[in-house]
CSV table of C-alpha atoms and ligand atoms in Angstrom, one decimal:
chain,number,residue,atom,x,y,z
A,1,UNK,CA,137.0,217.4,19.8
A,2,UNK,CA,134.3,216.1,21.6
A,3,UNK,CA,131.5,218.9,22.3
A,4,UNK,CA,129.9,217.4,25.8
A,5,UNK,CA,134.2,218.2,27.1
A,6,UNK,CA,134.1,221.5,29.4
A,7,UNK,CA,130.5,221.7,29.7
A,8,UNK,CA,128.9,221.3,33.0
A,9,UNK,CA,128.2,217.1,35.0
A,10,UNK,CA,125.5,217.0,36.2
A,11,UNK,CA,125.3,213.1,38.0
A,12,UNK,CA,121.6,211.6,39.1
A,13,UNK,CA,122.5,209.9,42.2
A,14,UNK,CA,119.3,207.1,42.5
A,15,UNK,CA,118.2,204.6,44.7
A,16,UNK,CA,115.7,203.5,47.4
A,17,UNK,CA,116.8,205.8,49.9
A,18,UNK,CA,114.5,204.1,52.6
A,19,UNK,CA,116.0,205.6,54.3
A,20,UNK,CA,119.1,207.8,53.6
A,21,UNK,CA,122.4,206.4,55.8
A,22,UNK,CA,125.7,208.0,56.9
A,23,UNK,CA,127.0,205.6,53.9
A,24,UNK,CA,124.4,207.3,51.3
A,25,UNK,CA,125.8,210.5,52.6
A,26,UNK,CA,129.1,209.7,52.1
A,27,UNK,CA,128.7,208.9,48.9
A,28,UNK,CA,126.9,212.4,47.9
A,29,UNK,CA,129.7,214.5,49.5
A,30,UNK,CA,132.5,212.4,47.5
A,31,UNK,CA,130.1,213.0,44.3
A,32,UNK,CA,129.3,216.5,44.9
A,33,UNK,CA,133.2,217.7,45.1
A,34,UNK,CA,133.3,215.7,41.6
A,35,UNK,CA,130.1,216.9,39.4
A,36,UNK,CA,128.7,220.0,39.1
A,37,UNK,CA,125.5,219.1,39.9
A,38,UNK,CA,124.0,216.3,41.8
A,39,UNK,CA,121.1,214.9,41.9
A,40,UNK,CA,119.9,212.2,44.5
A,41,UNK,CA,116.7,210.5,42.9
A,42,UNK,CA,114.6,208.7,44.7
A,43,UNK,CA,113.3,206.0,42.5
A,44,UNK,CA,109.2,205.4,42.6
A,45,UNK,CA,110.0,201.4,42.7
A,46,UNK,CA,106.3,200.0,43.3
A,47,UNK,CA,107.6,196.6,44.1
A,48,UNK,CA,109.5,197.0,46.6
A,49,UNK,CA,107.5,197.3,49.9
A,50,UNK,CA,109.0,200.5,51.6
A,51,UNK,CA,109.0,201.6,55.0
A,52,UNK,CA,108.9,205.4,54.3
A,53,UNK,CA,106.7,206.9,51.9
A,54,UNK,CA,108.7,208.3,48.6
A,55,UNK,CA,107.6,211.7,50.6
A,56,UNK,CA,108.9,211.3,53.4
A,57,UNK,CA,112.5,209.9,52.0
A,58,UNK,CA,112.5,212.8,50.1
A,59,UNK,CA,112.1,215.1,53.2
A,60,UNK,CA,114.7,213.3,55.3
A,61,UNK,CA,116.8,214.1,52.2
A,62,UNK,CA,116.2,217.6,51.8
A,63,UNK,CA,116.9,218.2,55.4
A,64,UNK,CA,120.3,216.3,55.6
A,65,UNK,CA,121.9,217.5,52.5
A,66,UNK,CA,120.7,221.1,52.3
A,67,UNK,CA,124.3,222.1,52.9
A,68,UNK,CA,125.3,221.4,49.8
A,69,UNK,CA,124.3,223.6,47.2
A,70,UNK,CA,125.2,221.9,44.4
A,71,UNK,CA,122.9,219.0,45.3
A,72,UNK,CA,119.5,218.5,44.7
A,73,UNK,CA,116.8,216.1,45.7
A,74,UNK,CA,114.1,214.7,43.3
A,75,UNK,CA,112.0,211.3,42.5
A,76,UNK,CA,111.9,209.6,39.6
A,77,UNK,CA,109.5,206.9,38.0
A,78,UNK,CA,110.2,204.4,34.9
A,79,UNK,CA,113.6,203.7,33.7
A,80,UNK,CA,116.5,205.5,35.1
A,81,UNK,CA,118.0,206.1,31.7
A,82,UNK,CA,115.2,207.7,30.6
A,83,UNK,CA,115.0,210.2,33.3
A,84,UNK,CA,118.6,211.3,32.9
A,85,UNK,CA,118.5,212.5,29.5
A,86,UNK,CA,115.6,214.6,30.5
A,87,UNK,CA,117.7,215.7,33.2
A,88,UNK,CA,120.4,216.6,30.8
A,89,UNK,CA,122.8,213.7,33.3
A,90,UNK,CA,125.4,212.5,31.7
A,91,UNK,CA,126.7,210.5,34.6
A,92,UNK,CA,124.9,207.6,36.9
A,93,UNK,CA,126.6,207.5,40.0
A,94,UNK,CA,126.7,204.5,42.2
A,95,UNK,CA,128.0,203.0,45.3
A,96,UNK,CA,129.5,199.9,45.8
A,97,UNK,CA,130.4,198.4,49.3
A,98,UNK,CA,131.6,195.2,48.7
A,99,UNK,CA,132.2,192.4,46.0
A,100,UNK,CA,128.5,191.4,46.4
A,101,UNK,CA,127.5,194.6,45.4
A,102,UNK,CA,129.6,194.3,42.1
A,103,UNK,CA,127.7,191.6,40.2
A,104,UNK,CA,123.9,193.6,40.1
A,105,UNK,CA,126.1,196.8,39.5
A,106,UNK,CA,127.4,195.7,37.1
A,107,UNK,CA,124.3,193.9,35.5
A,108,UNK,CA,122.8,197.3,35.3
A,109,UNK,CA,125.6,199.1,34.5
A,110,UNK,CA,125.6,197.7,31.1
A,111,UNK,CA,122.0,197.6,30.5
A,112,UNK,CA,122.0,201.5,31.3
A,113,UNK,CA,125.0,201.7,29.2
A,114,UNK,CA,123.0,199.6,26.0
A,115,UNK,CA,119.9,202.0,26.7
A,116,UNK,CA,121.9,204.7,26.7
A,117,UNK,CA,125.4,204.5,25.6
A,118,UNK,CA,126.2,208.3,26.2
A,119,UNK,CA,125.6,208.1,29.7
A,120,UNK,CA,128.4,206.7,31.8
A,121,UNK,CA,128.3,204.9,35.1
A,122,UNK,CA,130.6,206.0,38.0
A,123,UNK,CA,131.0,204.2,40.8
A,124,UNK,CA,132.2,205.6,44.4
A,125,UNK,CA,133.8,203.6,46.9
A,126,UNK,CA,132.5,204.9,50.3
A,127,UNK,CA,134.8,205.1,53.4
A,128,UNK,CA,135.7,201.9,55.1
A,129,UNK,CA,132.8,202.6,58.2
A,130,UNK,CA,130.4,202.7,56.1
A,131,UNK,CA,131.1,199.4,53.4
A,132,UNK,CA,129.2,197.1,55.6
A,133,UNK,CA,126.1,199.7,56.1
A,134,UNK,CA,122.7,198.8,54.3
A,135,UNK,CA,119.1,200.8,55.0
A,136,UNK,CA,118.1,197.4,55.2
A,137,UNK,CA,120.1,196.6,58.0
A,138,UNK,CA,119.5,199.7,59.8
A,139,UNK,CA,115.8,199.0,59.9
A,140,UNK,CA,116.5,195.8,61.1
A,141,UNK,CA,118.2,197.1,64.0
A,142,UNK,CA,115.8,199.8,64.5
A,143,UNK,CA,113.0,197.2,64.5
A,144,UNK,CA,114.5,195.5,67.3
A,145,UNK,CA,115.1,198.4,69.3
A,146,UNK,CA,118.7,198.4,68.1
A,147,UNK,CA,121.6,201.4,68.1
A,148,UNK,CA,121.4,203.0,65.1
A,149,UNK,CA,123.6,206.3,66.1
A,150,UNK,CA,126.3,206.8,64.1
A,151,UNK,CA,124.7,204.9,61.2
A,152,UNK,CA,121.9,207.3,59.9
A,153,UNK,CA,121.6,211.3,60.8
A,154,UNK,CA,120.2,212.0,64.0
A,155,UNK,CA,116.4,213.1,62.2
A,156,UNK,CA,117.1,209.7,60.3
A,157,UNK,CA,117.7,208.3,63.7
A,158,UNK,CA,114.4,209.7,65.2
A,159,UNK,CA,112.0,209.0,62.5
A,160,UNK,CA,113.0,205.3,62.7
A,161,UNK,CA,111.8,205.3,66.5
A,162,UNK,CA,108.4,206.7,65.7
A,163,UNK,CA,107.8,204.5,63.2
A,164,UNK,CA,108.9,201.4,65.4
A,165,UNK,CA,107.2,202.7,68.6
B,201,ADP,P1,118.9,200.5,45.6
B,201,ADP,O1,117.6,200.0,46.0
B,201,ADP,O2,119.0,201.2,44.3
B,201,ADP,O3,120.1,199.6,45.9
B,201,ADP,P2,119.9,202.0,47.9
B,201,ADP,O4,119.2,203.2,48.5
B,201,ADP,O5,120.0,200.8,48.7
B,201,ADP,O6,119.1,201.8,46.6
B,201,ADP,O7,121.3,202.4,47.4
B,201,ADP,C1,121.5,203.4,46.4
B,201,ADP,C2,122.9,203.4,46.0
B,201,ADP,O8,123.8,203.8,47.1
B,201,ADP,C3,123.5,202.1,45.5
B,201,ADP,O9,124.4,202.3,44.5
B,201,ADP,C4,124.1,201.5,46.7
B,201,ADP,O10,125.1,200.6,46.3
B,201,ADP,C5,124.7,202.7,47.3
B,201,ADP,N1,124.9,202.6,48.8
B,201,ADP,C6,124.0,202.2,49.7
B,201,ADP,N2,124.5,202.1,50.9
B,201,ADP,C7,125.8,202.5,50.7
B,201,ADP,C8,127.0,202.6,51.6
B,201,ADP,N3,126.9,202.3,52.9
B,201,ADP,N4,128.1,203.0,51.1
B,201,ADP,C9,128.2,203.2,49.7
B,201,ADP,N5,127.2,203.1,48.9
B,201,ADP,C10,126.1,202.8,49.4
């Protein structure tokens, strides 16, 4: 029988987070009524040219999943892989929206998996309002002054005006 059956999931949850949407949050509630543990990882990506400071997506985080006591919030630099096993994560969890998200999914999907074959990917489909719902797009919109309600939690909603005003 296989030893790792029974024991405790514990799922790393990563990504930009920049920042975290009503569609990121939808994915963490599905994931945290599946795994045992949950944890959203904030990846220290230094070519990517953010618009919140790791910090500060970390706070915004904290403060909109701190209901759920199963999930945690962390940051993570170097390869993803790497910080799961240290995290004693046997499950990547991902979201996909659409088929466009499927082909780089899936791309790293199976690098993770030839890094680190004991580690399984798991991805979520999020509810329908959210599939078309990027941080990219919501800073676009919140660039140009656009609505964001409904998109991103309210504190979401008002750190995006100070940084745009
Ligand atoms: P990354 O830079 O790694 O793509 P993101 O913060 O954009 O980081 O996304 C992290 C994860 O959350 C990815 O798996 C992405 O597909 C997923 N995701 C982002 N937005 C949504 C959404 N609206 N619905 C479902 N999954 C989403």
């Amino acid at each position: 029988m296989d030893s790792a059956k029974n024991k405790a999931v514990t799922a790393i949850y990563p990504g930009s987070f920049d920042p975290v949407t009503n569609g990121h949050l939808d994915l963490i509630a599905r994931g945290a009524r599946i795994f045992d543990t949950l944890v959203v990882a904030v990846a220290r990506n230094l070519d990517k040219d953010p618009l919140f400071a790791v910090k500060e997506r970390i706070e915004m985080l904290e403060a909109v999943t701190f209901d759920w006591k199963n999930v945690e919030v962390d940051m993570f630099e170097g390869l993803l892989v790497d910080y799961a096993r240290a995290r004693g994560a046997r499950v990547i969890l991902r979201g996909i929206r659409a088929v466009s998200d499927y082909e780089y999914e899936l791309q790293m999907a199976m690098m993770n998996r030839k890094v680190e074959p004991q580690i399984e990917t798991v991805f979520m489909l999020p509810g329908e309002a959210y599939s078309y719902l990027s941080s990219r797009l919501v800073k676009e919109l919140a660039r140009f002054g656009g609505p964001v309600k409904g998109l991103v939690p309210a504190l979401v909603e008002e750190r995006l005006k100070a940084k745009f005003s």
